[in-house]
JSON list of N, CA and C in Angstrom, two decimals:
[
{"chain": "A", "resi": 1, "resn": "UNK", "atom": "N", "xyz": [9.03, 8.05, -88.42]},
{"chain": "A", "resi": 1, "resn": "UNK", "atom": "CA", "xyz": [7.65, 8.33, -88.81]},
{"chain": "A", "resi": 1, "resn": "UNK", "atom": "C", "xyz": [7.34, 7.81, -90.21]},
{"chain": "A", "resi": 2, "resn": "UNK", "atom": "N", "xyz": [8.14, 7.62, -90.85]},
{"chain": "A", "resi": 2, "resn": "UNK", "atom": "CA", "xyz": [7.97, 7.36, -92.78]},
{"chain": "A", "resi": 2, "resn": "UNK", "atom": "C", "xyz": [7.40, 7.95, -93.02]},
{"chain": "A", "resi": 3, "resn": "UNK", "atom": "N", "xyz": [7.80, 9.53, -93.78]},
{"chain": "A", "resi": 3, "resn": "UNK", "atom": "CA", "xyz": [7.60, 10.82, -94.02]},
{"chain": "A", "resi": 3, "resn": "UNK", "atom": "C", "xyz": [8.75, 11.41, -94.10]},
{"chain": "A", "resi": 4, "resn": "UNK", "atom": "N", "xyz": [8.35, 12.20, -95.66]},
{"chain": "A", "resi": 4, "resn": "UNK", "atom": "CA", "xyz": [9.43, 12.96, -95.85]},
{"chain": "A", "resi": 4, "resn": "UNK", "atom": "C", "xyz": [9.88, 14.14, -94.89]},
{"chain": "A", "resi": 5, "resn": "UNK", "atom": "N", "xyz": [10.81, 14.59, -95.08]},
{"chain": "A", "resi": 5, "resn": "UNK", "atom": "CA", "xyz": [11.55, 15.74, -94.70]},
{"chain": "A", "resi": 5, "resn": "UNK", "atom": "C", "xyz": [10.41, 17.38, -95.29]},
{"chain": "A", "resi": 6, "resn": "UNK", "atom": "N", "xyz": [10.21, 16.64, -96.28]},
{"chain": "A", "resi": 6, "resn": "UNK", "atom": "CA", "xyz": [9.24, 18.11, -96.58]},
{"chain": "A", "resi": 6, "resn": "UNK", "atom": "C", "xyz": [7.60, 17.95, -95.27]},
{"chain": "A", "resi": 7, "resn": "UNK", "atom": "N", "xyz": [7.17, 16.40, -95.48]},
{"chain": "A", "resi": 7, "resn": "UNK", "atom": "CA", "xyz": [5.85, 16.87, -94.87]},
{"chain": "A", "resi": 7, "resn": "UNK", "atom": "C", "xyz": [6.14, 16.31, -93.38]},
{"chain": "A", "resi": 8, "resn": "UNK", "atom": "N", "xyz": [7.55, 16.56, -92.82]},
{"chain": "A", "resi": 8, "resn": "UNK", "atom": "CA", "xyz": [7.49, 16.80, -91.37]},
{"chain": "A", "resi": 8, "resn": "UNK", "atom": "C", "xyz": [7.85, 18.14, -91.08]},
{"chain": "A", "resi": 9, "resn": "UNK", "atom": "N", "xyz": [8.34, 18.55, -92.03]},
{"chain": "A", "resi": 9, "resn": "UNK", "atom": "CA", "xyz": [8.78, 20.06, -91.97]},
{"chain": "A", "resi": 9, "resn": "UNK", "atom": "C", "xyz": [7.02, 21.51, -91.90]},
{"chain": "A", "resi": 10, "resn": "UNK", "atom": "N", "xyz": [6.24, 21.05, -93.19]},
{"chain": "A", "resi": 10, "resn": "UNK", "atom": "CA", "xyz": [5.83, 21.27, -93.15]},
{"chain": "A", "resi": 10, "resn": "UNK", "atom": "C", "xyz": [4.59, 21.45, -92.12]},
{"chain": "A", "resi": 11, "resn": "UNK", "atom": "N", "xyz": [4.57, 20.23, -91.15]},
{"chain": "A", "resi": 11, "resn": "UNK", "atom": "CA", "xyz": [3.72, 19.94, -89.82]},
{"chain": "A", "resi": 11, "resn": "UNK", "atom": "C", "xyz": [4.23, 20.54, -88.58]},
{"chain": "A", "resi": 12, "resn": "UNK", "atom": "N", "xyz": [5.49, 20.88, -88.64]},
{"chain": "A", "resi": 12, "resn": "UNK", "atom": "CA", "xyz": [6.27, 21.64, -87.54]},
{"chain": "A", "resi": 12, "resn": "UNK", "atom": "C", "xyz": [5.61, 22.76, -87.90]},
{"chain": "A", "resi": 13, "resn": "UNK", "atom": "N", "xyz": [5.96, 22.97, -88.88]},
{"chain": "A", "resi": 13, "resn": "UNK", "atom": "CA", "xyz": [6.07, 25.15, -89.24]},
{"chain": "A", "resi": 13, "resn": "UNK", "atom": "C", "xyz": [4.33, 24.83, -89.35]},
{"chain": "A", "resi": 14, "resn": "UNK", "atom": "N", "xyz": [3.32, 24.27, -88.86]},
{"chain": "A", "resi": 14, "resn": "UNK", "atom": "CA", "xyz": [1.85, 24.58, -89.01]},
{"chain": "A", "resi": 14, "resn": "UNK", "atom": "C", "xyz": [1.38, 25.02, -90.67]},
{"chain": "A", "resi": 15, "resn": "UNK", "atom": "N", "xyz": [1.93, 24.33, -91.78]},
{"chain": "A", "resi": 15, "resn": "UNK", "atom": "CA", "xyz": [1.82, 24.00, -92.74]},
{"chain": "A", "resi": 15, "resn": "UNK", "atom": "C", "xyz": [0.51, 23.27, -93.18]},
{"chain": "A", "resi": 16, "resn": "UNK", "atom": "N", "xyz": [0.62, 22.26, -92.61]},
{"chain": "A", "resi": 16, "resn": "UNK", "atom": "CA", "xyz": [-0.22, 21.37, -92.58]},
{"chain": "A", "resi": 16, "resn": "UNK", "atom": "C", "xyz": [-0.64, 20.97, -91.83]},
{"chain": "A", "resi": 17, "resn": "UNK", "atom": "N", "xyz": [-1.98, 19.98, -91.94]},
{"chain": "A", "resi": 17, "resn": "UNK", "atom": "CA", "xyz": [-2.94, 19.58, -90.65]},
{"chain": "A", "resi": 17, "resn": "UNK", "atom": "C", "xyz": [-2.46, 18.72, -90.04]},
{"chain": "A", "resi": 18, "resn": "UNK", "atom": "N", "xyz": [-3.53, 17.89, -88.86]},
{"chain": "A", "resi": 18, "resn": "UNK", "atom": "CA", "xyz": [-2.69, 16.47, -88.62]},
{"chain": "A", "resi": 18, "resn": "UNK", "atom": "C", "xyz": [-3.69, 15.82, -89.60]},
{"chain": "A", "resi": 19, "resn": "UNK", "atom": "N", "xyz": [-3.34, 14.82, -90.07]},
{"chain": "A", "resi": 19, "resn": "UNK", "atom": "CA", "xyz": [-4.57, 13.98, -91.17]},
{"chain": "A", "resi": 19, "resn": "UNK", "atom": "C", "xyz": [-4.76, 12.11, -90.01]},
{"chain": "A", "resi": 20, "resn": "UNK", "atom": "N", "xyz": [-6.03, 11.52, -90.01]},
{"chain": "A", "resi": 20, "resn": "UNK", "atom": "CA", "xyz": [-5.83, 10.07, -89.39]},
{"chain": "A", "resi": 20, "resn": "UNK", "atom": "C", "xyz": [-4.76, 9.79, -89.59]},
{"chain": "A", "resi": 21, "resn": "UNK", "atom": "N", "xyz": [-4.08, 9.76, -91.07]},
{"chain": "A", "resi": 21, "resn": "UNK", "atom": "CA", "xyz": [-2.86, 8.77, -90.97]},
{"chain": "A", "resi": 21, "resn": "UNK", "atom": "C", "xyz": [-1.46, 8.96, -89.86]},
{"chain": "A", "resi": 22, "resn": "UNK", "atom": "N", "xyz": [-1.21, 11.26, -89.87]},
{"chain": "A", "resi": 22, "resn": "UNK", "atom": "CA", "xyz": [-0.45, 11.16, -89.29]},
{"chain": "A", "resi": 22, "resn": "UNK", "atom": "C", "xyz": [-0.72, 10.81, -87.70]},
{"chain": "A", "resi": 23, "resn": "UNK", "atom": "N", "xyz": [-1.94, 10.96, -87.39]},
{"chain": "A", "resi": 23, "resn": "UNK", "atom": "CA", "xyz": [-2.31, 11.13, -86.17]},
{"chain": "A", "resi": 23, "resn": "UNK", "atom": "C", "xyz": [-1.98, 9.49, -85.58]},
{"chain": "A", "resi": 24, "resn": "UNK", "atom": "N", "xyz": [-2.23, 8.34, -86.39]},
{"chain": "A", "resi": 24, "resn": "UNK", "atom": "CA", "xyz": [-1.65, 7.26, -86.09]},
{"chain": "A", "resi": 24, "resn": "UNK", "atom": "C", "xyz": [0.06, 6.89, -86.42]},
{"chain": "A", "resi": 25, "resn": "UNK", "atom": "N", "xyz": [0.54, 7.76, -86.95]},
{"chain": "A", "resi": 25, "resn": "UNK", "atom": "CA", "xyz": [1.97, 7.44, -87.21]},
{"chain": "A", "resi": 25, "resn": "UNK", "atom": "C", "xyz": [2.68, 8.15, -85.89]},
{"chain": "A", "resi": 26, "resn": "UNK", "atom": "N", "xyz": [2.10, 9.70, -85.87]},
{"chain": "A", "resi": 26, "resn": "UNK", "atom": "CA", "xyz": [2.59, 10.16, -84.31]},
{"chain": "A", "resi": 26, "resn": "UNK", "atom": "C", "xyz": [2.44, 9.41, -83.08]},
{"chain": "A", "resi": 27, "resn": "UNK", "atom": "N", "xyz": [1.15, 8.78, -82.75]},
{"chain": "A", "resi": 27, "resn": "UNK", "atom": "CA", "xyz": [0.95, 7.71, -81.89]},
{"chain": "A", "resi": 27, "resn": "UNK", "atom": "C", "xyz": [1.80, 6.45, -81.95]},
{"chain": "A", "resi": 28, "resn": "UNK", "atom": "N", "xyz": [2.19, 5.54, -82.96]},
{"chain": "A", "resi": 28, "resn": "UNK", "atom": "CA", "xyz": [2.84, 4.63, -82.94]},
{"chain": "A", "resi": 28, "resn": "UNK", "atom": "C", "xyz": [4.41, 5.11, -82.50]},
{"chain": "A", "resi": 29, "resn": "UNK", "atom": "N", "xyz": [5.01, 6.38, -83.30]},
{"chain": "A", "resi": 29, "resn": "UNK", "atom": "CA", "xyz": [6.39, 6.25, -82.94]},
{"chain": "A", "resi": 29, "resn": "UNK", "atom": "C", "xyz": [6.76, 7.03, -81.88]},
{"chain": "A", "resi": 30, "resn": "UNK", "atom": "N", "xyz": [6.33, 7.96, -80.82]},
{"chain": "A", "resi": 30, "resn": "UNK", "atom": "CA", "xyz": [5.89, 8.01, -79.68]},
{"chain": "A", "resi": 30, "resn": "UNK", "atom": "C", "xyz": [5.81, 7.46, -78.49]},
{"chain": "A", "resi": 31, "resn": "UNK", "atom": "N", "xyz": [4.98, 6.14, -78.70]},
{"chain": "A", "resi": 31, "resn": "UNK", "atom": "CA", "xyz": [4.80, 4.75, -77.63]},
{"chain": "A", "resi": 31, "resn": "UNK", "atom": "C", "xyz": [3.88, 5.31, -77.08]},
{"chain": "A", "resi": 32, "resn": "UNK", "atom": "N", "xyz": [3.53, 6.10, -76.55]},
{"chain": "A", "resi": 32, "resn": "UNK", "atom": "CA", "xyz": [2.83, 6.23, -75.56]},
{"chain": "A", "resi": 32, "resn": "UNK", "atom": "C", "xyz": [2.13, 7.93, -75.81]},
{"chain": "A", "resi": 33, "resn": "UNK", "atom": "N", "xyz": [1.48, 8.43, -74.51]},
{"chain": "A", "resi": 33, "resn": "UNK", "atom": "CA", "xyz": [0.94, 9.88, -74.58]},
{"chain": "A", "resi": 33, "resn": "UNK", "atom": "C", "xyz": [-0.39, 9.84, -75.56]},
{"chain": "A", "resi": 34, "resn": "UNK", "atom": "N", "xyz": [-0.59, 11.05, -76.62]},
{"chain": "A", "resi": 34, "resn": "UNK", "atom": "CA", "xyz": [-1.94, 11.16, -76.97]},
{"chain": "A", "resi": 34, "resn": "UNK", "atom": "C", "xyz": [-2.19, 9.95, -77.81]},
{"chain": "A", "resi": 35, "resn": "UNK", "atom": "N", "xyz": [-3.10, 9.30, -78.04]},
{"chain": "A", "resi": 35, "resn": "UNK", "atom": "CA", "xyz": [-4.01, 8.43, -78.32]},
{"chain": "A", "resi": 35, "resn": "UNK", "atom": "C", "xyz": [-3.96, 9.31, -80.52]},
{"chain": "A", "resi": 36, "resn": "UNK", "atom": "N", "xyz": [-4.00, 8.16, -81.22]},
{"chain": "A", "resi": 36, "resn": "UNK", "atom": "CA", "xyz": [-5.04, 8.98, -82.36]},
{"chain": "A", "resi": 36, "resn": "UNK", "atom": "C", "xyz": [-5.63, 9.89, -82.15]},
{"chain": "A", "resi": 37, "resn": "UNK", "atom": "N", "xyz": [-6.87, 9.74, -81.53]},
{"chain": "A", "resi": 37, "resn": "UNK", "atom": "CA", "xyz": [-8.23, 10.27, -81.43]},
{"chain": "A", "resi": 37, "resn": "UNK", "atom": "C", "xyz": [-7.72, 11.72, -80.70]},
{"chain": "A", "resi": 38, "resn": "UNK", "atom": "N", "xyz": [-6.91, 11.46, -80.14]},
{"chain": "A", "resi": 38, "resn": "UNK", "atom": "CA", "xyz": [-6.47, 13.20, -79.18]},
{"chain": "A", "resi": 38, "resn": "UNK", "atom": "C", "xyz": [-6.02, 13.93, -80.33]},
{"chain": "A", "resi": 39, "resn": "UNK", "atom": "N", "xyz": [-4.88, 13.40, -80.84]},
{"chain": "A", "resi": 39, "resn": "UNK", "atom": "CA", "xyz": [-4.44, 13.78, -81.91]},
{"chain": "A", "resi": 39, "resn": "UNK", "atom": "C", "xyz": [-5.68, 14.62, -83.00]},
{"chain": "A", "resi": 40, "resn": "UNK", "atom": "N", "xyz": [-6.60, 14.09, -83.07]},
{"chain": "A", "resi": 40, "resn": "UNK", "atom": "CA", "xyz": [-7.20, 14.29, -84.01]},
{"chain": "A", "resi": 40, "resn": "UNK", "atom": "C", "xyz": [-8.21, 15.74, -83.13]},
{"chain": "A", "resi": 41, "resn": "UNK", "atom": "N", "xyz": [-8.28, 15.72, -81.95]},
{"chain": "A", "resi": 41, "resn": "UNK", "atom": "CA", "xyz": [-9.24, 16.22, -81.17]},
{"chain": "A", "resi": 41, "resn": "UNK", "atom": "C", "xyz": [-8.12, 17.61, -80.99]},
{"chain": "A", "resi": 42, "resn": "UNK", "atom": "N", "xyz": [-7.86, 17.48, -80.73]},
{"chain": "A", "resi": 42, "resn": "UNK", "atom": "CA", "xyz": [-6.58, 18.78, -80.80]},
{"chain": "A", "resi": 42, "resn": "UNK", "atom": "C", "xyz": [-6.37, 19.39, -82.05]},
{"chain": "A", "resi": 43, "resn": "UNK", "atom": "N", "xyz": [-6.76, 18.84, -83.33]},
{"chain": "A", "resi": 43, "resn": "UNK", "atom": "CA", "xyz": [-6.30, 19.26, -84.73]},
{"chain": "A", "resi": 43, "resn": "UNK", "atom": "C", "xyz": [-7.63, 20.39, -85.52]},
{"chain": "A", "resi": 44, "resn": "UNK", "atom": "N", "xyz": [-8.46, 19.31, -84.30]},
{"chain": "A", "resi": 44, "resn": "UNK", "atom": "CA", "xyz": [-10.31, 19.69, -84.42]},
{"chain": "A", "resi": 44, "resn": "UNK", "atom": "C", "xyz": [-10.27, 21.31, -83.89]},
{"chain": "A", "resi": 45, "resn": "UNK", "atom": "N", "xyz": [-9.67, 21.52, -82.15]},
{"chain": "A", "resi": 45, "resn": "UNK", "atom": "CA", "xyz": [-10.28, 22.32, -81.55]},
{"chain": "A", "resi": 45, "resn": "UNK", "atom": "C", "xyz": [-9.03, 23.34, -82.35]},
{"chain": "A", "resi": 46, "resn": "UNK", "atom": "N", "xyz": [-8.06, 23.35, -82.56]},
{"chain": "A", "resi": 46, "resn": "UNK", "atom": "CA", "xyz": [-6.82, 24.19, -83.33]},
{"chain": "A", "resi": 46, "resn": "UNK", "atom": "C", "xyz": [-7.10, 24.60, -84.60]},
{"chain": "A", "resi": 47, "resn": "UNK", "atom": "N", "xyz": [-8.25, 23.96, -85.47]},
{"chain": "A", "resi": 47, "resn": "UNK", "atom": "CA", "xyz": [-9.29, 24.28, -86.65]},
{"chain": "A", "resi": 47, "resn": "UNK", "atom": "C", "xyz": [-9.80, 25.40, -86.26]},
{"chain": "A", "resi": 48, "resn": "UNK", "atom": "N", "xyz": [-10.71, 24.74, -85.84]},
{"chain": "A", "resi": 48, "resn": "UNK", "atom": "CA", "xyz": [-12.42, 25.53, -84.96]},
{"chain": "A", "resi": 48, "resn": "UNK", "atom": "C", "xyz": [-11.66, 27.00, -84.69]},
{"chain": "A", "resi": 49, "resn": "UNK", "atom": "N", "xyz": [-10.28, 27.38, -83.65]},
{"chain": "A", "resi": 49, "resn": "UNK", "atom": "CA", "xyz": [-9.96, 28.46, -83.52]},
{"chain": "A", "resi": 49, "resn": "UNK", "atom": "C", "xyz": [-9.90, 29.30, -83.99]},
{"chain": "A", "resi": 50, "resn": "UNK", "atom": "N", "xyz": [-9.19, 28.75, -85.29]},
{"chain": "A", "resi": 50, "resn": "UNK", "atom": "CA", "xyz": [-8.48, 29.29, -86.49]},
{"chain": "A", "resi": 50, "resn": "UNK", "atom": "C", "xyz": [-10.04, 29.86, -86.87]},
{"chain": "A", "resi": 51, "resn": "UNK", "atom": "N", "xyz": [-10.70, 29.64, -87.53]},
{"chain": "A", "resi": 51, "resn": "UNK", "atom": "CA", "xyz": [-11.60, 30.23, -87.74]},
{"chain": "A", "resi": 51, "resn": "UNK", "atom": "C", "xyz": [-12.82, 31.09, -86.89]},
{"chain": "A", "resi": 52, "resn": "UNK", "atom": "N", "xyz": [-12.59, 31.08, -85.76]},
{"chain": "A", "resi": 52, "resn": "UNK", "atom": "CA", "xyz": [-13.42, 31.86, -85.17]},
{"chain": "A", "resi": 52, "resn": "UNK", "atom": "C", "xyz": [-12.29, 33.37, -84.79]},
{"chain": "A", "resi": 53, "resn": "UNK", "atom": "N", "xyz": [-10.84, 33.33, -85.03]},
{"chain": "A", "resi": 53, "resn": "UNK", "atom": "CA", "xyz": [-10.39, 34.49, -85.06]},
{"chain": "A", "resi": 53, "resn": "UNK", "atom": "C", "xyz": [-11.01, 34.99, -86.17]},
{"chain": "A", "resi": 54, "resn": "UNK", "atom": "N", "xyz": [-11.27, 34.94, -87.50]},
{"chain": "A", "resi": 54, "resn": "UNK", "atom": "CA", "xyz": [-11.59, 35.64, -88.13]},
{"chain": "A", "resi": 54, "resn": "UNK", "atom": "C", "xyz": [-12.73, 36.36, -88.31]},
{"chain": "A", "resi": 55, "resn": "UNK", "atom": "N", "xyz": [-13.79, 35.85, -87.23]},
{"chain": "A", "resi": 55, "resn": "UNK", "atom": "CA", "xyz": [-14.85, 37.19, -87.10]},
{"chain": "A", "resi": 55, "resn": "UNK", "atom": "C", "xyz": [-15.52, 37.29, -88.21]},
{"chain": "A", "resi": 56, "resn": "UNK", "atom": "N", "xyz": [-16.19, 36.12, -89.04]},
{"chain": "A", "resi": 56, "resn": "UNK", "atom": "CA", "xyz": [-16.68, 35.80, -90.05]},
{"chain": "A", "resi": 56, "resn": "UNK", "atom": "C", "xyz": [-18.13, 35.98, -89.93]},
{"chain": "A", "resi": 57, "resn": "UNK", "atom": "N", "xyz": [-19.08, 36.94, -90.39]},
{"chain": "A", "resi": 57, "resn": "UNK", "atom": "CA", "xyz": [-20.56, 36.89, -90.80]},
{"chain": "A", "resi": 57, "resn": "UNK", "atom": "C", "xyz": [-20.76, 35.59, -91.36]},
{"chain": "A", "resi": 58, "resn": "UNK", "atom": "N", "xyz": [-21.37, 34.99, -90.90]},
{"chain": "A", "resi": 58, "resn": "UNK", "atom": "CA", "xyz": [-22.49, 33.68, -91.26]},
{"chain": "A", "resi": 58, "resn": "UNK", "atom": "C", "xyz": [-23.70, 34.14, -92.10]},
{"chain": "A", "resi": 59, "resn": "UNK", "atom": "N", "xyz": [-24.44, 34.11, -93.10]},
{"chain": "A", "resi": 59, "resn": "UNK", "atom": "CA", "xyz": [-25.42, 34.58, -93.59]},
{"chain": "A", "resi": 59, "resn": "UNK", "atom": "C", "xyz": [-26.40, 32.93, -93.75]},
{"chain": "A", "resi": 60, "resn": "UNK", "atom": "N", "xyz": [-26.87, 32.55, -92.48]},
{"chain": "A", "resi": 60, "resn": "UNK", "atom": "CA", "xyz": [-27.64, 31.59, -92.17]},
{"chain": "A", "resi": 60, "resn": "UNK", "atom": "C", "xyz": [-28.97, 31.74, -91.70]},
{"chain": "A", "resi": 61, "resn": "UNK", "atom": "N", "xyz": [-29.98, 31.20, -92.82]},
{"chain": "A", "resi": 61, "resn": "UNK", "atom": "CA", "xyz": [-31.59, 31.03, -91.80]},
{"chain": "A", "resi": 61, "resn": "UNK", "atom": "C", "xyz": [-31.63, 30.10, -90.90]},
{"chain": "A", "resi": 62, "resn": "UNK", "atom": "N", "xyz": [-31.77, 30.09, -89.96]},
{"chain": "A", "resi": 62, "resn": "UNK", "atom": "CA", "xyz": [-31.94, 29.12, -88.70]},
{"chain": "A", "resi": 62, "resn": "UNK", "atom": "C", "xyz": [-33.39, 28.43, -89.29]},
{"chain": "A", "resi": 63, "resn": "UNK", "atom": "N", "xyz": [-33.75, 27.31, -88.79]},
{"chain": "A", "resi": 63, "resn": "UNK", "atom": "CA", "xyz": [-34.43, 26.55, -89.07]},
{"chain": "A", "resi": 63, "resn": "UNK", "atom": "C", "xyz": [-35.28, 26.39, -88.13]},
{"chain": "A", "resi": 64, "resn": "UNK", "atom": "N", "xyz": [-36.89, 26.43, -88.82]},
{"chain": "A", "resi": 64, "resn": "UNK", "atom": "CA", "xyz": [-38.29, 26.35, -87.37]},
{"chain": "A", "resi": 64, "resn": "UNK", "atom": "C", "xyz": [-38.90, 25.56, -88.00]},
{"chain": "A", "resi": 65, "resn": "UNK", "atom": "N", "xyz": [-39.19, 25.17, -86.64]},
{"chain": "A", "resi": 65, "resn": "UNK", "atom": "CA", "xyz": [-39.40, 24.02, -86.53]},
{"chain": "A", "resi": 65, "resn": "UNK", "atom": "C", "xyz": [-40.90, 24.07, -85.44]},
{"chain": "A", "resi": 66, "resn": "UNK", "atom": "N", "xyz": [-42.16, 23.27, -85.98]},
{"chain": "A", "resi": 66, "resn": "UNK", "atom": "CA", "xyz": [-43.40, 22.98, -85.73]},
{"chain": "A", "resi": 66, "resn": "UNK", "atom": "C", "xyz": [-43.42, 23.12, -84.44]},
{"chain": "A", "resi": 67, "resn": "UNK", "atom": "N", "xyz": [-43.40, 21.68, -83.65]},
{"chain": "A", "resi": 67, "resn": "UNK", "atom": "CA", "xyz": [-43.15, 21.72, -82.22]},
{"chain": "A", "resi": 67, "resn": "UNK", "atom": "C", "xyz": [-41.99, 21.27, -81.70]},
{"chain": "A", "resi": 68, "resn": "UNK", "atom": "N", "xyz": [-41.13, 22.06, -80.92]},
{"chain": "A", "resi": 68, "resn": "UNK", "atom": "CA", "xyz": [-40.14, 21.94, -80.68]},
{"chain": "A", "resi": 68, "resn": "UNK", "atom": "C", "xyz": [-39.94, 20.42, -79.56]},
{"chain": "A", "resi": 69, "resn": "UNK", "atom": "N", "xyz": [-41.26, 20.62, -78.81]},
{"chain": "A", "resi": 69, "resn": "UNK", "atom": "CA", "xyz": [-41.07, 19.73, -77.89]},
{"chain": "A", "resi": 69, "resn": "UNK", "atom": "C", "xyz": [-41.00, 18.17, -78.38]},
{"chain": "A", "resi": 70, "resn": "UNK", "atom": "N", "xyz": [-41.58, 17.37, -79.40]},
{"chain": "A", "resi": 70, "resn": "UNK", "atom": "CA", "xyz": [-41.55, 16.46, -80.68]},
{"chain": "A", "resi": 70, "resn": "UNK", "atom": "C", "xyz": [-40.31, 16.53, -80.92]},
{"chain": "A", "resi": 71, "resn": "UNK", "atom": "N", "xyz": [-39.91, 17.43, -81.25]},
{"chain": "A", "resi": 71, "resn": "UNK", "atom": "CA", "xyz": [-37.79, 17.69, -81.71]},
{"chain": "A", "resi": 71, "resn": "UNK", "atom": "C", "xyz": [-37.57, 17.11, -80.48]},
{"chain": "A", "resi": 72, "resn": "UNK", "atom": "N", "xyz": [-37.61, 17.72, -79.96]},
{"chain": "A", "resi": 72, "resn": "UNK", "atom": "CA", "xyz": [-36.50, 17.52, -78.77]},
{"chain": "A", "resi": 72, "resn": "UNK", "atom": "C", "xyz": [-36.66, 16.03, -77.90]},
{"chain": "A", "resi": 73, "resn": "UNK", "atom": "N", "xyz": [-37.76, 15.35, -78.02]},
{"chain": "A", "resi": 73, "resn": "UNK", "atom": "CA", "xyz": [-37.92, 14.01, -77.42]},
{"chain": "A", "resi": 73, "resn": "UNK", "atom": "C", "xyz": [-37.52, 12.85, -78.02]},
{"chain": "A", "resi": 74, "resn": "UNK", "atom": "N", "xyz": [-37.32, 13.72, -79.87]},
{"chain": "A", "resi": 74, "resn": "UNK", "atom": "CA", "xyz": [-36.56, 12.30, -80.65]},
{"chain": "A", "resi": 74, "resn": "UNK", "atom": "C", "xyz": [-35.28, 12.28, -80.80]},
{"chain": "A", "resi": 75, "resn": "UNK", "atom": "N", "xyz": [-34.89, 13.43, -79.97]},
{"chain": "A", "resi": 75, "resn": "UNK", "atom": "CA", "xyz": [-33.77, 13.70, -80.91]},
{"chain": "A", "resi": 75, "resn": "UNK", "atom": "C", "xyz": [-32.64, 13.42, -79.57]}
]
């Protein structure tokens, strides 16, 4: 992989994220199986989790909007 012993260690024990670079270094020495982009899509939805265990209040105004139907035909 060319990577130390600390930041493969650290990616095992869920230390650390996957970052593009490793996500293309795992792909190259590998050969085959997830793609980058999986890599990265897996790192995404294993994020996203992580934070929705915590049951976090959002203190967000939602946003209004004139005519919705205008939104929604450009968008």
């Amino acid at each position: 992989l060319g990577i130390s012993r600390v930041t493969l260690s650290r990616l095992l024990n869920e230390k650390s994220a996957i970052t593009p670079d490793m996500a293309i270094r795992l792909h190259k020495w590998l050969g085959r199986g997830p793609t980058p982009e999986t890599w990265l899509q897996m790192q995404l939805a294993y994020d996203l989790w992580q934070v929705e265990q915590m049951n976090r209040e959002y203190n967000v105004i939602p946003v209004k909007y004139k005519n919705e139907d205008t939104i929604s035909r450009t968008v």
